[in-house]
Short mmCIF file of C-alpha atoms in Angstrom, two decimals:
data_model
loop_
_atom_site.label_atom_id
_atom_site.label_comp_id
_atom_site.label_asym_id
_atom_site.label_seq_id
_atom_site.Cartn_x
_atom_site.Cartn_y
_atom_site.Cartn_z
CA MET A 183 -20.63 -26.44 5.60
CA ASN A 184 -19.27 -23.46 3.71
CA SER A 185 -22.09 -21.79 1.79
CA SER A 186 -19.77 -21.34 -1.19
CA GLU A 187 -19.56 -25.10 -1.70
CA GLU A 188 -22.28 -27.18 -3.28
CA ILE A 189 -22.33 -30.94 -2.71
CA ALA A 190 -24.38 -33.04 -5.11
CA VAL A 191 -25.04 -36.58 -3.88
CA SER A 192 -26.83 -38.83 -6.35
CA GLY A 193 -27.79 -42.49 -6.33
CA MET A 194 -28.42 -44.93 -9.18
CA SER A 195 -28.11 -42.17 -11.77
CA ALA A 196 -24.56 -41.36 -10.76
CA GLY A 197 -23.03 -42.40 -14.07
CA ARG A 198 -21.58 -45.34 -15.94
CA SER A 199 -18.44 -45.65 -13.74
CA ALA A 200 -20.49 -45.70 -10.53
CA MET A 201 -22.69 -48.47 -11.96
CA ARG A 202 -19.75 -50.87 -11.59
CA MET A 203 -20.75 -50.88 -7.93
CA GLY A 204 -23.57 -53.23 -7.01
CA PRO A 205 -26.93 -51.75 -6.00
CA ALA A 206 -26.35 -52.43 -2.30
CA GLU A 207 -22.94 -50.76 -2.49
CA LEU A 208 -24.41 -47.79 -4.33
CA VAL A 209 -27.18 -47.30 -1.81
CA GLN A 210 -24.79 -47.57 1.12
CA ALA A 211 -22.23 -45.26 -0.47
CA ALA A 212 -24.90 -42.67 -1.26
CA ALA A 213 -26.20 -42.86 2.31
CA MET A 214 -22.74 -42.46 3.81
CA ALA A 215 -21.93 -39.58 1.48
CA ARG A 216 -25.17 -37.85 2.43
CA ARG A 217 -24.37 -38.23 6.13
CA PHE A 218 -20.83 -36.91 5.67
CA TYR A 219 -21.23 -34.11 3.12
CA LEU A 220 -24.76 -32.87 3.71
CA GLU A 221 -25.47 -33.68 7.35
CA GLY A 222 -21.97 -32.98 8.64
CA LYS A 223 -21.55 -36.25 10.54
CA SER A 224 -18.06 -37.55 11.31
CA LYS A 225 -16.65 -40.75 9.88
CA ILE A 226 -16.74 -42.31 13.36
CA GLN A 227 -20.46 -41.49 13.72
CA ILE A 228 -21.18 -42.96 10.28
CA ALA A 229 -19.18 -46.09 11.10
CA GLU A 230 -21.19 -46.63 14.28
CA GLU A 231 -24.49 -46.18 12.43
CA PHE A 232 -23.61 -48.67 9.67
CA GLY A 233 -21.69 -51.10 11.85
CA VAL A 234 -18.43 -50.82 9.95
CA SER A 235 -14.97 -49.42 10.68
CA ARG A 236 -14.19 -45.75 10.12
CA PHE A 237 -11.50 -46.90 7.68
CA LYS A 238 -14.18 -48.52 5.52
CA VAL A 239 -16.22 -45.32 5.67
CA ALA A 240 -13.16 -43.41 4.44
CA ARG A 241 -12.68 -45.89 1.56
CA VAL A 242 -16.34 -45.69 0.59
CA LEU A 243 -16.27 -41.88 0.54
CA GLU A 244 -13.09 -41.90 -1.52
CA THR A 245 -14.61 -44.38 -3.98
CA ALA A 246 -17.78 -42.27 -4.20
CA LEU A 247 -15.67 -39.32 -5.36
CA GLU A 248 -13.58 -41.38 -7.77
CA ARG A 249 -16.63 -42.98 -9.39
CA ASP A 250 -18.59 -39.75 -9.74
CA LEU A 251 -21.23 -40.72 -7.19
CA VAL A 252 -20.47 -37.48 -5.36
CA ARG A 253 -19.65 -34.24 -7.12
CA ILE A 254 -18.23 -31.24 -5.28
CA GLU A 255 -18.43 -27.77 -6.78
CA ILE A 256 -16.66 -24.76 -5.28
CA ARG A 257 -18.64 -21.61 -5.96
CA VAL A 258 -17.89 -18.01 -5.03
CA PRO A 259 -19.87 -14.89 -5.97
CA ALA A 260 -19.56 -14.10 -9.67
CA GLU A 261 -17.62 -10.88 -9.09
CA LEU A 262 -14.81 -12.68 -7.23
CA ASP A 263 -12.06 -14.48 -9.15
CA ALA A 264 -10.93 -17.23 -6.77
CA GLU A 265 -8.23 -18.63 -9.09
CA ARG A 266 -6.51 -15.29 -9.68
CA SER A 267 -6.86 -14.43 -5.99
CA ASP A 268 -5.05 -17.56 -4.87
CA ALA A 269 -2.35 -17.23 -7.54
CA LEU A 270 -1.70 -13.60 -6.61
CA ARG A 271 -1.55 -14.41 -2.90
CA ALA A 272 1.01 -17.14 -3.56
CA ARG A 273 3.16 -15.05 -5.94
CA TYR A 274 3.61 -12.15 -3.51
CA GLY A 275 3.40 -14.17 -0.30
CA LEU A 276 0.40 -12.14 0.84
CA ARG A 277 -1.81 -13.07 3.76
CA HIS A 278 -4.95 -12.28 1.76
CA ALA A 279 -5.50 -11.39 -1.91
CA VAL A 280 -8.98 -10.74 -3.26
CA VAL A 281 -9.43 -10.15 -6.99
CA VAL A 282 -12.72 -8.85 -8.36
CA GLU A 283 -13.88 -8.59 -11.96
CA SER A 284 -12.80 -5.39 -13.69
CA PRO A 285 -15.52 -3.13 -15.08
CA ALA A 286 -15.82 -2.69 -18.85
CA ASP A 287 -13.95 0.64 -18.73
CA ALA A 288 -11.12 -0.74 -16.55
CA GLU A 289 -8.38 0.79 -18.71
CA GLU A 290 -9.50 4.29 -17.85
CA THR A 291 -10.84 3.69 -14.34
CA PRO A 292 -8.35 3.24 -11.50
CA ASP A 293 -9.77 1.80 -8.27
CA PRO A 294 -13.27 0.74 -9.42
CA GLU A 295 -15.86 1.38 -6.71
CA ASN A 296 -16.60 -2.33 -6.31
CA LEU A 297 -13.11 -2.70 -4.80
CA GLY A 298 -14.27 -0.63 -1.85
CA GLU A 299 -17.33 -2.78 -1.38
CA VAL A 300 -15.28 -5.99 -1.31
CA ALA A 301 -12.67 -4.38 0.97
CA ALA A 302 -15.46 -3.42 3.39
CA ASP A 303 -16.47 -7.07 3.64
CA LEU A 304 -12.83 -8.08 4.11
CA LEU A 305 -12.37 -5.61 6.96
CA GLY A 306 -15.48 -7.08 8.55
CA GLU A 307 -13.56 -10.37 8.67
CA LEU A 308 -10.16 -9.02 9.74
CA VAL A 309 -11.04 -6.51 12.45
CA ASN A 310 -11.63 -7.90 15.94
CA GLU A 311 -13.13 -6.28 19.00
CA GLY A 312 -10.65 -3.94 20.64
CA ASP A 313 -8.52 -3.45 17.51
CA VAL A 314 -7.31 -0.07 16.34
CA LEU A 315 -8.23 0.47 12.68
CA GLY A 316 -6.16 2.97 10.70
CA LEU A 317 -7.45 4.58 7.50
CA ALA A 318 -5.19 6.47 5.09
CA TRP A 319 -6.41 9.01 2.55
CA GLY A 320 -7.53 7.64 -0.80
CA ARG A 321 -10.59 7.34 -3.01
CA SER A 322 -10.65 3.59 -2.53
CA THR A 323 -10.63 3.85 1.26
CA ILE A 324 -13.41 6.42 1.10
CA HIS A 325 -15.48 4.02 -1.05
CA MET A 326 -14.66 1.24 1.40
CA ALA A 327 -15.85 3.24 4.41
CA ALA A 328 -19.08 4.19 2.65
CA ALA A 329 -19.79 0.49 2.03
CA LEU A 330 -19.13 -0.65 5.61
CA ASP A 331 -22.12 -2.26 7.29
CA ARG A 332 -20.44 -4.28 10.03
CA LEU A 333 -17.41 -3.86 12.26
CA PRO A 334 -16.81 -5.07 15.81
CA PRO A 335 -16.21 -2.37 18.44
CA CYS A 336 -12.86 -0.75 17.63
CA THR A 337 -11.03 2.57 17.65
CA VAL A 338 -10.63 4.24 14.25
CA VAL A 339 -7.75 6.61 13.52
CA GLN A 340 -6.83 8.61 10.44
CA LEU A 341 -3.31 7.81 9.22
CA THR A 342 -2.73 10.76 6.88
CA GLY A 343 -3.79 14.31 6.36
CA VAL A 344 -6.26 15.09 3.61
CA TYR A 345 -5.77 15.95 -0.04
CA ASP A 346 -7.72 19.18 0.30
CA ALA A 347 -8.65 20.51 3.74
CA GLY A 348 -11.73 22.08 2.17
CA THR A 349 -13.11 18.64 1.31
CA ALA A 350 -12.22 16.95 4.61
CA GLU A 351 -15.83 16.47 5.62
CA ARG A 352 -16.48 14.51 2.43
CA GLY A 353 -13.19 12.63 2.37
CA SER A 354 -11.00 10.73 4.78
CA VAL A 355 -12.34 12.51 7.86
CA GLU A 356 -15.83 11.36 6.97
CA ALA A 357 -14.45 7.85 6.26
CA VAL A 358 -13.02 7.70 9.79
CA ARG A 359 -16.29 8.92 11.27
CA ARG A 360 -18.29 6.44 9.22
CA ALA A 361 -16.14 3.48 10.30
CA ALA A 362 -16.33 4.55 13.93
CA GLN A 363 -20.10 4.93 13.67
CA VAL A 364 -20.48 1.40 12.27
CA SER A 365 -18.21 -0.08 14.94
CA GLY A 366 -19.49 2.02 17.83
CA GLY A 367 -15.91 2.98 18.70
CA ASP A 368 -13.98 6.23 19.05
CA ALA A 369 -12.89 8.26 16.04
CA HIS A 370 -9.62 10.19 15.77
CA PRO A 371 -9.67 12.24 12.54
CA ILE A 372 -6.94 14.61 11.33
CA TYR A 373 -8.08 18.04 10.19
CA ALA A 374 -4.95 19.00 8.27
CA PRO A 375 -3.58 18.81 4.73
CA MET A 376 -1.39 15.84 3.87
CA LEU A 377 1.33 18.01 2.32
CA LEU A 378 2.60 21.26 3.82
CA PRO A 379 4.80 23.97 2.25
CA ASP A 380 7.79 23.14 4.47
CA ALA A 381 9.00 20.83 7.24
CA ALA A 382 8.65 23.49 9.96
CA THR A 383 4.94 23.98 9.27
CA ALA A 384 4.36 20.23 9.23
CA GLN A 385 6.20 19.82 12.54
CA ALA A 386 4.14 22.57 14.14
CA LEU A 387 0.88 20.95 13.02
CA ARG A 388 1.94 17.57 14.40
CA HIS A 389 2.01 19.15 17.86
CA GLN A 390 -1.51 20.52 17.68
CA THR A 391 -3.72 18.78 20.23
CA GLY A 392 -6.11 16.91 17.91
CA ILE A 393 -3.41 15.84 15.47
CA ALA A 394 -1.02 14.82 18.24
CA ARG A 395 -3.77 12.70 19.79
CA ALA A 396 -4.27 10.84 16.51
CA PHE A 397 -0.50 10.34 16.12
CA GLU A 398 -0.39 8.70 19.56
CA TYR A 399 -2.49 5.86 18.14
CA PHE A 400 -0.22 5.13 15.17
CA ASP A 401 1.90 2.63 17.14
CA LYS A 402 -1.28 0.93 18.39
CA VAL A 403 -2.86 0.29 14.98
CA THR A 404 -3.55 -3.41 14.39
CA VAL A 405 -5.29 -3.21 11.00
CA ALA A 406 -4.64 -0.50 8.41
CA CYS A 407 -6.33 0.28 5.12
CA VAL A 408 -4.29 2.18 2.50
CA SER A 409 -4.45 3.29 -1.12
CA ILE A 410 -1.77 3.19 -3.82
CA GLY A 411 -1.07 5.82 -6.46
CA SER A 412 0.86 5.81 -9.73
CA TRP A 413 3.21 8.70 -10.41
CA GLU A 414 1.01 10.50 -12.89
CA PRO A 415 -1.72 13.16 -12.84
CA GLY A 416 -5.04 12.15 -11.33
CA ILE A 417 -3.77 8.84 -9.97
CA SER A 418 -1.40 10.08 -7.26
CA THR A 419 -2.53 12.48 -4.57
CA VAL A 420 1.02 13.54 -3.83
CA HIS A 421 1.86 14.05 -7.51
CA ASP A 422 -1.08 16.40 -7.90
CA MET A 423 -0.13 18.47 -4.84
CA LEU A 424 3.43 19.18 -5.97
CA SER A 425 4.77 21.86 -8.30
CA ASP A 426 6.04 20.94 -11.77
CA GLU A 427 9.62 21.40 -10.58
CA GLU A 428 9.09 19.13 -7.58
CA ARG A 429 7.43 16.45 -9.72
CA ALA A 430 10.37 16.48 -12.10
CA HIS A 431 12.80 16.19 -9.18
CA TYR A 432 11.13 13.12 -7.69
CA ALA A 433 10.66 11.58 -11.14
CA SER A 434 14.43 11.86 -11.61
CA LEU A 435 14.83 9.70 -8.49
CA GLY A 436 12.89 6.93 -10.19
CA VAL A 437 9.61 7.22 -8.30
CA ALA A 438 7.04 4.74 -9.64
CA ALA A 439 4.42 4.71 -6.89
CA GLU A 440 3.25 6.39 -3.74
CA MET A 441 1.37 5.22 -0.69
CA SER A 442 0.42 7.44 2.22
CA ALA A 443 2.84 10.12 0.95
CA HIS A 444 5.76 7.65 0.81
CA LEU A 445 7.44 7.28 -2.58
CA PHE A 446 8.78 4.03 -4.07
CA ASP A 447 10.79 3.03 -7.11
CA SER A 448 9.86 0.02 -9.24
CA GLU A 449 11.76 -2.35 -6.93
CA GLY A 450 9.87 -1.21 -3.85
CA ARG A 451 12.71 0.91 -2.46
CA ARG A 452 11.76 4.20 -0.85
CA VAL A 453 12.95 7.34 -2.62
CA GLY A 454 12.53 11.04 -1.91
CA ARG A 455 12.40 10.54 1.85
CA ASP A 456 12.74 14.30 2.41
CA LEU A 457 9.14 14.66 1.23
CA GLY A 458 7.96 12.90 4.38
CA GLU A 459 9.23 15.76 6.51
CA ARG A 460 6.59 17.99 4.90
CA CYS A 461 3.75 15.50 5.26
CA ILE A 462 1.19 14.67 7.90
CA THR A 463 1.29 10.88 7.65
CA VAL A 464 2.11 7.63 9.39
CA LYS A 465 5.79 6.71 9.11
CA ALA A 466 6.84 3.82 6.87
CA ASP A 467 8.44 2.01 9.82
CA GLN A 468 5.17 2.29 11.72
CA LEU A 469 3.29 0.80 8.78
CA ARG A 470 5.78 -2.06 8.69
CA ARG A 471 4.99 -2.90 12.32
CA ILE A 472 1.22 -3.00 11.82
CA PRO A 473 0.15 -6.67 11.79
CA GLU A 474 -2.33 -6.29 8.91
CA VAL A 475 -2.01 -3.65 6.17
CA VAL A 476 -4.66 -3.94 3.46
CA ALA A 477 -4.06 -2.08 0.20
CA ILE A 478 -7.02 -1.30 -2.07
CA ALA A 479 -5.99 -0.51 -5.64
CA GLY A 480 -6.83 -1.66 -9.14
CA GLY A 481 -6.91 -0.84 -12.84
CA GLN A 482 -4.25 -1.16 -15.53
CA ARG A 483 -2.97 2.37 -14.92
CA LYS A 484 -2.09 1.46 -11.33
CA ALA A 485 -0.80 -2.07 -11.92
CA ALA A 486 2.92 -1.22 -12.00
CA ALA A 487 2.54 0.98 -8.92
CA ILE A 488 0.81 -1.83 -7.05
CA ASP A 489 3.69 -4.16 -7.90
CA ALA A 490 6.21 -1.61 -6.60
CA VAL A 491 4.41 -1.11 -3.29
CA LEU A 492 3.92 -4.85 -2.76
CA ARG A 493 7.68 -5.28 -3.19
CA SER A 494 8.27 -2.76 -0.38
CA GLY A 495 7.14 -5.26 2.25
CA LEU A 496 4.74 -2.76 3.83
CA VAL A 497 1.54 -4.45 2.66
CA THR A 498 0.21 -7.81 3.89
CA SER A 499 -3.07 -8.05 1.95
CA LEU A 500 -4.49 -6.70 -1.31
CA VAL A 501 -7.90 -6.05 -2.83
CA THR A 502 -7.57 -5.49 -6.58
CA ASP A 503 -9.23 -6.29 -9.91
CA THR A 504 -8.57 -8.72 -12.75
CA SER A 505 -7.04 -6.00 -14.92
CA ALA A 506 -4.28 -5.27 -12.40
CA ALA A 507 -3.96 -8.90 -11.33
CA ASP A 508 -3.13 -10.07 -14.86
CA TYR A 509 -0.26 -7.58 -14.98
CA LEU A 510 0.96 -8.48 -11.49
CA MET A 511 1.18 -12.19 -12.30
CA THR A 512 3.84 -11.50 -14.95
CA ALA A 513 5.56 -8.41 -13.50
CA GLY A 514 9.20 -9.47 -13.43
CA PRO A 515 10.68 -12.08 -11.10
CA ALA A 516 8.55 -13.16 -8.16
CA PRO A 517 9.30 -10.98 -5.14
CA LYS A 518 10.14 -12.17 -1.64
CA SER A 519 7.15 -12.88 0.57
CA THR A 520 5.67 -9.64 1.88
CA LEU A 521 4.93 -11.34 5.19
CA ASN A 522 8.57 -11.17 6.29
CA ARG A 523 8.06 -7.35 6.27
CA THR A 524 11.67 -6.70 5.30
CA ASP A 525 12.79 -3.33 3.97
CA PRO A 526 14.18 -3.56 0.39
CA ASP A 527 16.60 -0.79 1.35
CA GLY A 528 18.00 -2.90 4.17
CA ILE A 529 17.56 0.02 6.54
#
C-alpha cells in the first residue's frame, strides 16, 4: 500500500449511516475491508475465506465506502501541493509536474532551494541504470545536484558551458561530478564558458578534446535537467553575459525567456538563433529528442518565462512552486500537450 495513503477501518462506531446495517453485516464488512485495504488481500481471496462470491465482496466494499464504514485519506508531504501538481500536469500535457509550497519571500526569490531538493528526489525516480543524465547550467540544477542522495549507475554529462569559468568548480562542473559520484558512473564536464565573443571561438572550443567528448554524448542523453531564466538582470544567465546593445537587440525580437542559451518569445517560438552559434550548449533539436527533460524553475518573477518555455515543446516535466503554478494555471489559452514535442516554429 502506498505510504501516502491512510486507510481508517472502523466498526460499530462508523457513524449513523453505517448503523443502518445490522451488527452481523457491520462486523463482516469491517473484516472484509480490513483484509482488502490493510492486509492487501484480493477480492477472490476474501471471497474464499468468507464463503461468498467475489461480486458480493465487491458490493460489501463499495457499501462500506458509501456508508462511511471505511474512510480513505490521501496524504502527501506538507511541502507538496498534489492538487496544483495534477492540474498543472493536465493543463500543459506534462509527463510529471511537481509543485512545492513557495517560501514567504517568493516574490523576490526565483528558484527557491527546496525546488532542487524535490527535483533530486524526482530524478531518483526517473533515472534508470544505464541512462545518460544531462545537466545544464543553472542555480536550480546546482541545488538539485547538491541534494542528490540516490541515483542508479549512469553516465552524467554537462549540457552547457558555465556562466563564469572561474567558478566552474563550484557550479555546473561540480554538479556533474556530484551526480556521477552518487551514481557511481562516469562524468563528462565542460570546462568552458557558455557564451563566447564570436562564433569562430565557440567552434574552435567545440573541437577541443574534453568538450568534444562531452558533445558526443548529447545524442545519447535519456534524462536531462535544465533551468529557465526570465529576460531580466539576475534571472537570466545569458542576459547577464551580454552587452547592453546586445540585450536591447534580442529584446526587440520579443525574447521572454531563455533555457540553455536558447531564447524564446512568449508563445514558445525560438528567437535570436544566431546567439547559439556563439554558445557552448546542447542544440534545441537535441533537447527535443531527449525522452525526459525536467525543468526546475519557480517564483513569480520567472512564471511568464516558464510558460513560454513549456509552450516550446522542449520540456516534458516541471518542478516549480505554488507562486509560479498559480500564474501558469491562468496564463492565456491552454497550450498543446508538450509530450508531442512539436516545434512551435514548425521547423
